[in-house]
PDB file of C-alpha atoms (C1' of nucleotides) in Angstrom:
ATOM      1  CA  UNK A   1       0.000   0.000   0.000  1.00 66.00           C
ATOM      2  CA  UNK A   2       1.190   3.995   0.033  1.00 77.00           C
ATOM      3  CA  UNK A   3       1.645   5.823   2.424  1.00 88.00           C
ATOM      4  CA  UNK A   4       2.408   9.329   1.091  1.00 92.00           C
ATOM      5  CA  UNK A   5       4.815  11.702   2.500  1.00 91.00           C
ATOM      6  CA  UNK A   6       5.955   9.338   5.660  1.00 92.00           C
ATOM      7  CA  UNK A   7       9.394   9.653   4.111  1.00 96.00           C
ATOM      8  CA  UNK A   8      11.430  12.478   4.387  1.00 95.00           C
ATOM      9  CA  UNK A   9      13.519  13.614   1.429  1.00 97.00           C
ATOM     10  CA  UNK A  10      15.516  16.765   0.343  1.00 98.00           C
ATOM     11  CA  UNK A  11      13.965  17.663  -2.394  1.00 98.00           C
ATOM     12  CA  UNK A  12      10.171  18.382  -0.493  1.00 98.00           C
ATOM     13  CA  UNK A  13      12.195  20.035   2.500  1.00 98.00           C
ATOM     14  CA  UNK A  14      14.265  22.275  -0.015  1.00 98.00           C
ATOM     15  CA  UNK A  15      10.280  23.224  -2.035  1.00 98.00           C
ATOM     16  CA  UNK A  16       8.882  23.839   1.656  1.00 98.00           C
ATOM     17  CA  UNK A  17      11.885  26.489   2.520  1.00 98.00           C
ATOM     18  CA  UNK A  18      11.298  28.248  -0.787  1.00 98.00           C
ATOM     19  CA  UNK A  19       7.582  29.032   0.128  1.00 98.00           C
ATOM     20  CA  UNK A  20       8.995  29.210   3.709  1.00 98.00           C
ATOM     21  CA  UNK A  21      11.445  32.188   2.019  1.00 97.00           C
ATOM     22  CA  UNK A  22       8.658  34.259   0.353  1.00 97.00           C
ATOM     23  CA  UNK A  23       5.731  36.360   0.509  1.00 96.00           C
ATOM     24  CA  UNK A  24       4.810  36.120  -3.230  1.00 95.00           C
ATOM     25  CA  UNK A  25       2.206  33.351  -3.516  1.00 97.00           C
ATOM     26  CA  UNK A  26       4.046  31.855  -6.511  1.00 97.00           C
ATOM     27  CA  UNK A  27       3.132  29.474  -8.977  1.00 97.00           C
ATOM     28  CA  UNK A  28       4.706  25.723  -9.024  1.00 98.00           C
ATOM     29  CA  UNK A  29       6.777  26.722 -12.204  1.00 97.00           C
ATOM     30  CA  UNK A  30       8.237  29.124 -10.190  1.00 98.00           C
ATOM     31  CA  UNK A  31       9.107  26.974  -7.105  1.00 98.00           C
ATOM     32  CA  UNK A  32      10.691  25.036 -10.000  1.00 98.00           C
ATOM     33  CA  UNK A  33      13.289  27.585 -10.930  1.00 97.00           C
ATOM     34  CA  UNK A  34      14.119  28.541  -7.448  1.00 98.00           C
ATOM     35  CA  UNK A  35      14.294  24.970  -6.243  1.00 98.00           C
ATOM     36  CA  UNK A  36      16.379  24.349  -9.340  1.00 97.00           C
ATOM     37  CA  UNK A  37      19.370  26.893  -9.143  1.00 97.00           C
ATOM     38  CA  UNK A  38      20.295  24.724  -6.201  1.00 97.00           C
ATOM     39  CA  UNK A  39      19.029  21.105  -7.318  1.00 97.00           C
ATOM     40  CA  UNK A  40      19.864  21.266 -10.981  1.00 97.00           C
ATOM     41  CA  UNK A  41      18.102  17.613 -11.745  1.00 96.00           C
ATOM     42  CA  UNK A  42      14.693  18.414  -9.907  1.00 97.00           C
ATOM     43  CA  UNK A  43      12.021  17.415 -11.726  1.00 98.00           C
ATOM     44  CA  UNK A  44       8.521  19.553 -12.259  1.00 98.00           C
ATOM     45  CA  UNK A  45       6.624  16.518 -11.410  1.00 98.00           C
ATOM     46  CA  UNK A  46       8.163  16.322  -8.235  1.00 98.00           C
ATOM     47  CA  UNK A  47       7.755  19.985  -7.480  1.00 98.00           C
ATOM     48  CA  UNK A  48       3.917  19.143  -7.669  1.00 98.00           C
ATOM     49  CA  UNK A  49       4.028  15.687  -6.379  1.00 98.00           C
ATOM     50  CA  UNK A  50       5.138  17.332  -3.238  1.00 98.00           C
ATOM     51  CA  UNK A  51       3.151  21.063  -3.337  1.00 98.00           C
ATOM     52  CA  UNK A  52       0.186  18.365  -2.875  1.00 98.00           C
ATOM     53  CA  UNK A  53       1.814  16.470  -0.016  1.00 98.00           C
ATOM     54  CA  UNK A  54       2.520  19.587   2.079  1.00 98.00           C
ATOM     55  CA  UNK A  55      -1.038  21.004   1.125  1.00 97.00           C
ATOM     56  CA  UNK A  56      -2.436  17.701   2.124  1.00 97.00           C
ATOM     57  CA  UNK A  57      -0.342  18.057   5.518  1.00 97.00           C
ATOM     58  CA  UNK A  58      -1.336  20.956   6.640  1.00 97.00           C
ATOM     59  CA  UNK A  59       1.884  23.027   6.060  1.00 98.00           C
ATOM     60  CA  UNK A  60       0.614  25.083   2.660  1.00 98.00           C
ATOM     61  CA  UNK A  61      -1.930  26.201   0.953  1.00 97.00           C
ATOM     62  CA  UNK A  62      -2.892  25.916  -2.789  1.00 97.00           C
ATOM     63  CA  UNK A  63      -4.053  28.838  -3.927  1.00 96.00           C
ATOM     64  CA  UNK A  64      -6.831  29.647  -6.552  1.00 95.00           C
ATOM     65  CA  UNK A  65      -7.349  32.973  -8.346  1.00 94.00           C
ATOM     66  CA  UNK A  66      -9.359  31.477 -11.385  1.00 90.00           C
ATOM     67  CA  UNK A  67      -5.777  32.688 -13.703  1.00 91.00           C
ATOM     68  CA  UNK A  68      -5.712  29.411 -14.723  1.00 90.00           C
ATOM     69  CA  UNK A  69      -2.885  27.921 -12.817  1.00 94.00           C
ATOM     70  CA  UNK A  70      -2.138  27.309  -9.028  1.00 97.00           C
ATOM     71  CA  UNK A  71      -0.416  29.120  -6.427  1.00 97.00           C
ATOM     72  CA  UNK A  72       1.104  28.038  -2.964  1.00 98.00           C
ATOM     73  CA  UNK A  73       1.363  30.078   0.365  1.00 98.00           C
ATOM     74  CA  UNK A  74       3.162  28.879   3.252  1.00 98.00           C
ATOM     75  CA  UNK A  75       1.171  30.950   5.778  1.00 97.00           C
ATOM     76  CA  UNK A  76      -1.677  28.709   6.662  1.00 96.00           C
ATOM     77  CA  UNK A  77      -3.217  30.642   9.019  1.00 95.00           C
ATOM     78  CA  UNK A  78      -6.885  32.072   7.839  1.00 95.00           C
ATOM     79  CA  UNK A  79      -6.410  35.300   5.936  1.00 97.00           C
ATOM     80  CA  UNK A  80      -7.704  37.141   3.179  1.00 97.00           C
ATOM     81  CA  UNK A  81      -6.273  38.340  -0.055  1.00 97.00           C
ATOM     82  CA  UNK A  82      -5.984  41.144  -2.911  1.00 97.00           C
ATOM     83  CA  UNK A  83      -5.242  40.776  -6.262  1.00 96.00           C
ATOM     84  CA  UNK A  84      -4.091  42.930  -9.017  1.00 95.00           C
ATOM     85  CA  UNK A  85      -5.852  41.806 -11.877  1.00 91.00           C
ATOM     86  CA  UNK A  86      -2.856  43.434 -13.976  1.00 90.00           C
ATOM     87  CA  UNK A  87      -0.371  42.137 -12.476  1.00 90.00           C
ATOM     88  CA  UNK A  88      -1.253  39.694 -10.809  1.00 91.00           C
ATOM     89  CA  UNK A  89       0.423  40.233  -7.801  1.00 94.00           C
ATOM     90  CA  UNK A  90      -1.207  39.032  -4.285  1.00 96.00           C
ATOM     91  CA  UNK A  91      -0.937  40.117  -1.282  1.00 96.00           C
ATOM     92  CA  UNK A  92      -1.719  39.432   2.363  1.00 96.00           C
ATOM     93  CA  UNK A  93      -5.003  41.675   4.160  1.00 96.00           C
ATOM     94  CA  UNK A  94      -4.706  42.443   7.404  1.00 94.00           C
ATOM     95  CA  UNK A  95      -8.488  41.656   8.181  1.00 96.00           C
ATOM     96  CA  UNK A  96      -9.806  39.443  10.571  1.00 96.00           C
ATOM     97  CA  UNK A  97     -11.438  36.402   9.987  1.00 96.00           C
ATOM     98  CA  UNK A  98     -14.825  36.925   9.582  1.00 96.00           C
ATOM     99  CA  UNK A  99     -16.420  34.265  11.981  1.00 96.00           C
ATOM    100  CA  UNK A 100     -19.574  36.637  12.413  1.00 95.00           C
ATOM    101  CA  UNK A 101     -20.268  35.918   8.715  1.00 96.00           C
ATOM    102  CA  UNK A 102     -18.912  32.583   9.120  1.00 96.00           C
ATOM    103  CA  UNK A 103     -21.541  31.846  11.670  1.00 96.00           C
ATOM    104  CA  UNK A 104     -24.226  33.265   9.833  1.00 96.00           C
ATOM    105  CA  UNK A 105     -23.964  31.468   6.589  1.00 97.00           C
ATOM    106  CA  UNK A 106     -23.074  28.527   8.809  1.00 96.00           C
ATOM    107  CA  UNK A 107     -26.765  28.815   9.903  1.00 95.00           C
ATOM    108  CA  UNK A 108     -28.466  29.037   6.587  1.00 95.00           C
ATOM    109  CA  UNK A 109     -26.340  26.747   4.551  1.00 94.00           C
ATOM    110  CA  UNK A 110     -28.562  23.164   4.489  1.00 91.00           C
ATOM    111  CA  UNK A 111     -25.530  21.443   5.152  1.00 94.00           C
ATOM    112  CA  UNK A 112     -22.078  21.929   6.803  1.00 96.00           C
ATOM    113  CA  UNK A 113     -19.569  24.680   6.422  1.00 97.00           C
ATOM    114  CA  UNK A 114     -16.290  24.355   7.358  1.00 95.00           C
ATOM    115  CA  UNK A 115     -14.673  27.385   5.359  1.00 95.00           C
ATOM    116  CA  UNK A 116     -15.289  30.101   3.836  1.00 96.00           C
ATOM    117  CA  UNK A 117     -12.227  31.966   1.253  1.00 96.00           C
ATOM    118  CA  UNK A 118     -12.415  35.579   0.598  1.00 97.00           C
ATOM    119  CA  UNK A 119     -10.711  37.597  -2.397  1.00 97.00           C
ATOM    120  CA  UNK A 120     -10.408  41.452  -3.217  1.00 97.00           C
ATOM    121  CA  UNK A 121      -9.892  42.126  -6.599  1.00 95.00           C
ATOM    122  CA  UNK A 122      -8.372  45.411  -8.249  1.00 96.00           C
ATOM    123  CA  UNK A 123      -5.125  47.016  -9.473  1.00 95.00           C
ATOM    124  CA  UNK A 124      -2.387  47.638  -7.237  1.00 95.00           C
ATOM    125  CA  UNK A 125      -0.302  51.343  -6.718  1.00 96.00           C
ATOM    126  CA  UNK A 126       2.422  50.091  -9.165  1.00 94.00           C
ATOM    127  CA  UNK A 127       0.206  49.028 -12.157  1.00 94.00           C
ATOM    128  CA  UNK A 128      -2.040  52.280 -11.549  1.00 94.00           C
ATOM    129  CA  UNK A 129       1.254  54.589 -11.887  1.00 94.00           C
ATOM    130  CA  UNK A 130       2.171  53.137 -14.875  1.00 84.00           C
ATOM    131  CA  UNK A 131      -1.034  53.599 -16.631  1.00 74.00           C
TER     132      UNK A 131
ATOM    133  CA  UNK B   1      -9.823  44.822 -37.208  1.00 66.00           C
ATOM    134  CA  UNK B   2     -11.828  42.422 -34.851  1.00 77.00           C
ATOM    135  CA  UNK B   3     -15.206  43.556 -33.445  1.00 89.00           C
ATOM    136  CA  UNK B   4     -15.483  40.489 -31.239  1.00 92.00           C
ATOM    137  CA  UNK B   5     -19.468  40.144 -30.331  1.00 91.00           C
ATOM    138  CA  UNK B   6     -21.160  42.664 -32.712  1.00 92.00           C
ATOM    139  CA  UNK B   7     -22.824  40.174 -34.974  1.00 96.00           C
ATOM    140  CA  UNK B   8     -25.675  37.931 -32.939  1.00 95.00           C
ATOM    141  CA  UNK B   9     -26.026  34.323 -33.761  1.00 97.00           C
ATOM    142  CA  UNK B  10     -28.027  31.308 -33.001  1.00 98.00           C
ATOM    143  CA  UNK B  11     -25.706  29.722 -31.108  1.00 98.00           C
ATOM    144  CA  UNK B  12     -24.706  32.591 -28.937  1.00 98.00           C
ATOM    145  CA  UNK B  13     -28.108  33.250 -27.804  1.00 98.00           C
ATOM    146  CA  UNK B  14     -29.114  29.592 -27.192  1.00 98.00           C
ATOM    147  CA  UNK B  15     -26.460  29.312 -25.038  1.00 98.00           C
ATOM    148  CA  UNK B  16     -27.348  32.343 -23.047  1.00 98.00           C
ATOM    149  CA  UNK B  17     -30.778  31.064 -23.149  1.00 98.00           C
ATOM    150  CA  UNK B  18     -29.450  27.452 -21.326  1.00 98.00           C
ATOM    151  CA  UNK B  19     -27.573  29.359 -18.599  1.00 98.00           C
ATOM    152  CA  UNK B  20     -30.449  31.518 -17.768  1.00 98.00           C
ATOM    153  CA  UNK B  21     -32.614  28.312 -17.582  1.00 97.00           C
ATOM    154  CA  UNK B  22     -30.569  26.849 -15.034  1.00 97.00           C
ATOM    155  CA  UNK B  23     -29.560  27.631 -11.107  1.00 96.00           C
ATOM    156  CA  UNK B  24     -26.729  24.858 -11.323  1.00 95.00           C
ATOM    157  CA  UNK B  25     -23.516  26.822 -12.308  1.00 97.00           C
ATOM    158  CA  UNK B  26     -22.617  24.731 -14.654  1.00 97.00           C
ATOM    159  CA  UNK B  27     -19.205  24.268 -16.371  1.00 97.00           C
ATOM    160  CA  UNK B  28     -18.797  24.582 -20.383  1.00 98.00           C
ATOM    161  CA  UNK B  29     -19.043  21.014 -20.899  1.00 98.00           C
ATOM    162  CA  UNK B  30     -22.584  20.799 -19.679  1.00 98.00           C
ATOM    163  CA  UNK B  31     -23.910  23.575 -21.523  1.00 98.00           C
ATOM    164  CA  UNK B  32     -22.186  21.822 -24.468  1.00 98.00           C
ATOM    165  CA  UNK B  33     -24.479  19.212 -24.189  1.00 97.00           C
ATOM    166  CA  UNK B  34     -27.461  21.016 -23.624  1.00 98.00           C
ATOM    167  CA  UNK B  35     -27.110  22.981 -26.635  1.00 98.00           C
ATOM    168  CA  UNK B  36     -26.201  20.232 -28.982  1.00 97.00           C
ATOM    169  CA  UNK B  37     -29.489  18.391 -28.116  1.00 97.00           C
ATOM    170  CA  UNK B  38     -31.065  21.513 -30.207  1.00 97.00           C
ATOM    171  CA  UNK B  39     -27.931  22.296 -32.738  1.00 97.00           C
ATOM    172  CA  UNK B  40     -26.304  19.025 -33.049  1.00 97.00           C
ATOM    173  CA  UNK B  41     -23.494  20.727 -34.937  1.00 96.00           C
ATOM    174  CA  UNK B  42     -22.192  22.926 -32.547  1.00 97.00           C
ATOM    175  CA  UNK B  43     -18.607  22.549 -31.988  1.00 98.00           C
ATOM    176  CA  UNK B  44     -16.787  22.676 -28.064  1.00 98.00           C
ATOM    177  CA  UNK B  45     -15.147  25.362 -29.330  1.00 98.00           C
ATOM    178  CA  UNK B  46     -17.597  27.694 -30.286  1.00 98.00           C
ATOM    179  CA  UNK B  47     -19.460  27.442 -26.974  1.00 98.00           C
ATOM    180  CA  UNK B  48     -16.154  28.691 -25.440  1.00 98.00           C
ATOM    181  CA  UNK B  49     -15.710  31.153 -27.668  1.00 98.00           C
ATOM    182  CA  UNK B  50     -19.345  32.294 -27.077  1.00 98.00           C
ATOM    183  CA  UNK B  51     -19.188  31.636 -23.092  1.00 98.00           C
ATOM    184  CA  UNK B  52     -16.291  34.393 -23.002  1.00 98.00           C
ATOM    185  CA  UNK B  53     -18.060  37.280 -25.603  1.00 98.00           C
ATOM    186  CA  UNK B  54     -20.585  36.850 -22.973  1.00 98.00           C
ATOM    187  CA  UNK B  55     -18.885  37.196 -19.751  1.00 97.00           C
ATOM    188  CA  UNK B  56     -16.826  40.503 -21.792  1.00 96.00           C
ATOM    189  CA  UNK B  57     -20.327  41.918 -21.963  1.00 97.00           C
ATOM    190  CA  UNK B  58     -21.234  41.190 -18.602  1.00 97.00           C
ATOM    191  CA  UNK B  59     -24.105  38.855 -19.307  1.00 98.00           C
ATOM    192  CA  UNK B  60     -22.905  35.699 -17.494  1.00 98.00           C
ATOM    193  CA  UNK B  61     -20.080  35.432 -15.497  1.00 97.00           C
ATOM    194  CA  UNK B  62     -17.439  32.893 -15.559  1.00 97.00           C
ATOM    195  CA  UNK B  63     -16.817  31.212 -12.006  1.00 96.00           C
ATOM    196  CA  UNK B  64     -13.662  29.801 -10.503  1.00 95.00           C
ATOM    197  CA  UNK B  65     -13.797  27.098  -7.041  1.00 94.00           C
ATOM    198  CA  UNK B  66     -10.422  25.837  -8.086  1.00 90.00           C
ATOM    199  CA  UNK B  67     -11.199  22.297  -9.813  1.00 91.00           C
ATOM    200  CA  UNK B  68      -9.469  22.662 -12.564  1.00 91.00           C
ATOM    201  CA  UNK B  69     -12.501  23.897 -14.664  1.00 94.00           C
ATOM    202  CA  UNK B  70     -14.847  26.861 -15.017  1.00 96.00           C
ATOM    203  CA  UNK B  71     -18.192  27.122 -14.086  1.00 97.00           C
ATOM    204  CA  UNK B  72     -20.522  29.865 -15.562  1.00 98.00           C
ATOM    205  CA  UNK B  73     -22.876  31.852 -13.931  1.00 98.00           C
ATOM    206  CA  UNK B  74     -26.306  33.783 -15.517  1.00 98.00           C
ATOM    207  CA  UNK B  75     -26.991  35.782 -12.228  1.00 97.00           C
ATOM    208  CA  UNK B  76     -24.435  38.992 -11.953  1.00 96.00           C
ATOM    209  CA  UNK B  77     -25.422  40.647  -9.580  1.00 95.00           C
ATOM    210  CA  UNK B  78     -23.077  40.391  -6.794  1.00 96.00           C
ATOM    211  CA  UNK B  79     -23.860  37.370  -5.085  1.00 97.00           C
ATOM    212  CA  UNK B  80     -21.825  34.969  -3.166  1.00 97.00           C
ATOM    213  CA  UNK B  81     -21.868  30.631  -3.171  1.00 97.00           C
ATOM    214  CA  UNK B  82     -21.734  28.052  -1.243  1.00 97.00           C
ATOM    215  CA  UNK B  83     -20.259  24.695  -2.632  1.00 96.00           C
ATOM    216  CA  UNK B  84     -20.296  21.124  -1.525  1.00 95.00           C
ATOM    217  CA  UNK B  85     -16.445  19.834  -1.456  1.00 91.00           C
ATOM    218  CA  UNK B  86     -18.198  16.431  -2.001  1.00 90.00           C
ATOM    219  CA  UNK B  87     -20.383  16.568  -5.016  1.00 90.00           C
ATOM    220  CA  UNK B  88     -19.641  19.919  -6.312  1.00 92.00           C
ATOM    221  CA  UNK B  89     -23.006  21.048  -6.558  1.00 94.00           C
ATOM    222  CA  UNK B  90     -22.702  25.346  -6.390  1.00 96.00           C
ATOM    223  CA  UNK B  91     -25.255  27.097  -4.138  1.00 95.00           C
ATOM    224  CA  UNK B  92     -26.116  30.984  -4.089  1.00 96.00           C
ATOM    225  CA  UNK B  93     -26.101  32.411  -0.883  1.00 96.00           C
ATOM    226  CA  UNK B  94     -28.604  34.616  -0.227  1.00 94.00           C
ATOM    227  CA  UNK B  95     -26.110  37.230   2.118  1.00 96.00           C
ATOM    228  CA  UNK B  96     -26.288  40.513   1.476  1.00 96.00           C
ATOM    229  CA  UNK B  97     -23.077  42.213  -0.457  1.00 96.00           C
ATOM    230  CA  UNK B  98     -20.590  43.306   2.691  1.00 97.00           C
ATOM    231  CA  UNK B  99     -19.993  46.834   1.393  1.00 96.00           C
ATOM    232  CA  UNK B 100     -18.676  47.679   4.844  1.00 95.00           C
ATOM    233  CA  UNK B 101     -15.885  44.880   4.837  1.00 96.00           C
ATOM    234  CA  UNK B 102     -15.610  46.079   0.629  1.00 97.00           C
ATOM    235  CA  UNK B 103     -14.749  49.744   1.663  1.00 96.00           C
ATOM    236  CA  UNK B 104     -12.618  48.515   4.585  1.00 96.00           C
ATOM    237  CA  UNK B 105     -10.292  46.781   2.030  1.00 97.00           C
ATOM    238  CA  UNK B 106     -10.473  49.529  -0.028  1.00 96.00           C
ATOM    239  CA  UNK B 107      -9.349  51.845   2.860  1.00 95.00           C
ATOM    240  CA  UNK B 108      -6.510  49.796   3.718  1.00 95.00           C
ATOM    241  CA  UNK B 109      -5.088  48.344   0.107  1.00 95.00           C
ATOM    242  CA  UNK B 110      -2.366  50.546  -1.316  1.00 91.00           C
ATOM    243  CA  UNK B 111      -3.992  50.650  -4.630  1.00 94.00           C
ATOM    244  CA  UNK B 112      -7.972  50.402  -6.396  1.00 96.00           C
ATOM    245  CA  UNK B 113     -10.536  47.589  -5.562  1.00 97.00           C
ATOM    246  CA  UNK B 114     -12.836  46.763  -8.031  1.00 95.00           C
ATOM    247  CA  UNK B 115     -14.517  44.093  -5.977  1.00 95.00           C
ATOM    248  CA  UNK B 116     -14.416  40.975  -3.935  1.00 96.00           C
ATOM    249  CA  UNK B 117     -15.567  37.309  -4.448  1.00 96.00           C
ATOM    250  CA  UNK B 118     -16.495  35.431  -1.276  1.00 97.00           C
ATOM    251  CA  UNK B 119     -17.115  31.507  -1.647  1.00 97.00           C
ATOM    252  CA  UNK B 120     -18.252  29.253   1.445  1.00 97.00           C
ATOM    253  CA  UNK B 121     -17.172  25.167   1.509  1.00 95.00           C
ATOM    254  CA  UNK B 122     -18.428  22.241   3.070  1.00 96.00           C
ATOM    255  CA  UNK B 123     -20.744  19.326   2.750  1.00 95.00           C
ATOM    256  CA  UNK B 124     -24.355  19.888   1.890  1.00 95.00           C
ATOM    257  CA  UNK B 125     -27.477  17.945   2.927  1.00 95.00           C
ATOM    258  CA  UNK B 126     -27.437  15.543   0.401  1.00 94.00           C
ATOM    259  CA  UNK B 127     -23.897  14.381   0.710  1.00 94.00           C
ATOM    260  CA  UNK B 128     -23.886  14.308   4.415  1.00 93.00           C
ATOM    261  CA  UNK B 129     -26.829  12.110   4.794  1.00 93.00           C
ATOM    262  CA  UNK B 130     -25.371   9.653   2.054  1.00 83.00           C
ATOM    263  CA  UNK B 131     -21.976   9.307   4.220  1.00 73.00           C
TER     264      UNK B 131
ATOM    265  C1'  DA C   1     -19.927  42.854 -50.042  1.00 80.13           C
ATOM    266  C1'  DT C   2     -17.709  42.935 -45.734  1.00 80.13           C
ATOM    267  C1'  DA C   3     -16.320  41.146 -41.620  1.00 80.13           C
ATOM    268  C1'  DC C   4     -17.702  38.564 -37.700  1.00 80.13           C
ATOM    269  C1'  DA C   5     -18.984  33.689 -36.263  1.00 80.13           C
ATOM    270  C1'  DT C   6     -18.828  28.684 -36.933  1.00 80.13           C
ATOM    271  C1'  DG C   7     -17.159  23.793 -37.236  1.00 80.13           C
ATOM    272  C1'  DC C   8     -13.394  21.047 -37.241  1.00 80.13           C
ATOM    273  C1'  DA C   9      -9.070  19.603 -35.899  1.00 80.13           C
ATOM    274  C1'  DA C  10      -4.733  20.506 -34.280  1.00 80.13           C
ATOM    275  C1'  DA C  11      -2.227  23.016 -30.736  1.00 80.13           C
ATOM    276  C1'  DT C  12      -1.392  24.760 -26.029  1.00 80.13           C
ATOM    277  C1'  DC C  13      -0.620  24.780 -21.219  1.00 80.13           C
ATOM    278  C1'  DA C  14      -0.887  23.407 -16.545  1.00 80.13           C
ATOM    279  C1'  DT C  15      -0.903  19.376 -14.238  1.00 80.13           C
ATOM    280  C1'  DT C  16      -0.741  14.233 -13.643  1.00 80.13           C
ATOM    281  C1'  DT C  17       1.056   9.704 -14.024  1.00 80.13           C
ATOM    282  C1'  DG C  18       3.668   5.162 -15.226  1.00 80.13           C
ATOM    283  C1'  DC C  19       7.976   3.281 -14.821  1.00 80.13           C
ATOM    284  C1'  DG C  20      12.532   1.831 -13.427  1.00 80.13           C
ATOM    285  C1'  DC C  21      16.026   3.460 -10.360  1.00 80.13           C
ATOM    286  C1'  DA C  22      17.575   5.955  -6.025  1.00 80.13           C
ATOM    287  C1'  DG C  23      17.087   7.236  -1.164  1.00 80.13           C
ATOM    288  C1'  DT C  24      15.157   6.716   3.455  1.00 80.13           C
ATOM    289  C1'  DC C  25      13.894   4.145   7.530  1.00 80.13           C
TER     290       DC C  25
ATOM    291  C1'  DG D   1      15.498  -5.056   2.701  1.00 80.13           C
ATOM    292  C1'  DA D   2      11.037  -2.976   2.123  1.00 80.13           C
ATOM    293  C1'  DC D   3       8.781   0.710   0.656  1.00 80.13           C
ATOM    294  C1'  DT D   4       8.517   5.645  -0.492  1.00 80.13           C
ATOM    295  C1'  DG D   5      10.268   9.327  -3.474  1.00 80.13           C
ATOM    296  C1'  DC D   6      12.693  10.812  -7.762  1.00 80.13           C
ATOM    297  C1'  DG D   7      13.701  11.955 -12.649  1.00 80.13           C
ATOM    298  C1'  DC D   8      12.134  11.409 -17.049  1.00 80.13           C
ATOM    299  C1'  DA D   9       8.941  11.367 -20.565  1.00 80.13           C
ATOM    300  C1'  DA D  10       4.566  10.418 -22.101  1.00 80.13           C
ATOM    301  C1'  DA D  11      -0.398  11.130 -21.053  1.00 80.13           C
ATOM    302  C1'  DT D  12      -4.313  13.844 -19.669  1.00 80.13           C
ATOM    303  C1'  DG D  13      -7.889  17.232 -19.661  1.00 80.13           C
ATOM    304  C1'  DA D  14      -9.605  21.785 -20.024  1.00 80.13           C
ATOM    305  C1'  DT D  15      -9.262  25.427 -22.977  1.00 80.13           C
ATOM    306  C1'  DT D  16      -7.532  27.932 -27.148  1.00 80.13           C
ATOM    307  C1'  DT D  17      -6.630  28.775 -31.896  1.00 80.13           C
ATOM    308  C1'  DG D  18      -5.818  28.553 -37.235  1.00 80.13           C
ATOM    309  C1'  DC D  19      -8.246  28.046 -41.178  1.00 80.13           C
ATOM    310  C1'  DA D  20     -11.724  27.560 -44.724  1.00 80.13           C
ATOM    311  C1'  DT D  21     -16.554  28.283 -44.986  1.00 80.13           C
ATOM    312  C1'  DG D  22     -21.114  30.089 -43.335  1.00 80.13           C
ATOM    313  C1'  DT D  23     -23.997  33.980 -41.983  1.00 80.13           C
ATOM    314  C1'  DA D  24     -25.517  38.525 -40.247  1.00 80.13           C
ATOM    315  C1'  DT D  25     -25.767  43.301 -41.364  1.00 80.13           C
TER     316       DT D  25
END
DNA sequence: ATACATGCAAATCATTTGCGCAGTC
DNA sequence: GACTGCGCAAATGATTTGCATGTAT
């Protein structure tokens, strides 16, 4: 039988520091290339073989902003996020979780809720100066 | 030059017709198949085509809960959804828009916000009664 | 008549997977 | 040594696109 990610090995600890490292939300072909300047012979399958073990463990996120591709974020803790729909650069809000709203969908929902994800869309200072 | 939209056609407008007809947000596949029982000719790629002249007009809108595929979406106004992590199946919520939490972000992101997308997950009725 | 839209098929792009070998426990 | 993880390359699946023809204005 398998028994995913029981085994240690360098190359997941070495993808886990990278997210560890940034604040950037990147995608897996960019975990490739940093991962890569210091394991030349990583693979890209293994970069997402093991973006889904960590997610599955607990220690990242996967990321979905509907651009078509993934992104990982190492800080699991519930928080919300802006995007610059130029850009596409994402960052970090600093607003609470909203457990009141939580709670009250919690309530109406015919079912069970057990999280809710919460994205601001716009363009960010950088993009608007340079248009 | 390319006036993408300007001409109507029969296949554009039964495919707005099959969104509007349905509540189930569903993905470009499905309203493949709906159409073709009516146009058997219709190609994959035309209802693609179509799905995305619609959503640049702001008639549908195309939705994004991070499987891998798009759903699409009759009902603009802002809403938000709830979906079932089991089956999939895409509920609106009837919450009101948070403007206050909207023009908090705003207030606090170094940049514009255009708006915000807030989706609730969990298990609904039908899936937790089944397990 | 002009130019946008279609059907078809091939192409694209992110992601996944099978396989034989390497690394970890 | 047994079993998990890796690198490689091929496969997958949703979506996109080029092209010749059809259709709306």
């Amino acid at each position: 039988m398998q028994a995913i990610g029981t085994k240690r090995s360098r190359q997941r600890e070495k993808i886990y520091q990278v997210l560890k490292k940034t604040v950037a939300h990147p995608t897996a072909e960019w975990v490739y290339e940093q991962v890569r300047t210091q394991m030349p012979r990583v693979s890209l399958g293994t970069v997402y073989r093991n973006l889904h073990i960590l997610t599955a463990q607990g220690k990242i996120q996967e990321l979905d902003f509907g651009e078509g591709l993934h992104r990982y974020d190492a800080t699991v803790n519930q928080h919300y996020h802006f995007v610059c729909e130029h850009c596409g650069i994402v960052m970090d809000l600093d607003v609470p979780p909203q457990q009141d709203l939580h709670d009250r969908v919690r309530d109406l929902v015919p079912g069970k809720v057990t999280g809710h994800r919460l994205d601001f869309f716009g363009v960010c200072t950088a993009c608007l100066s340079k248009s």
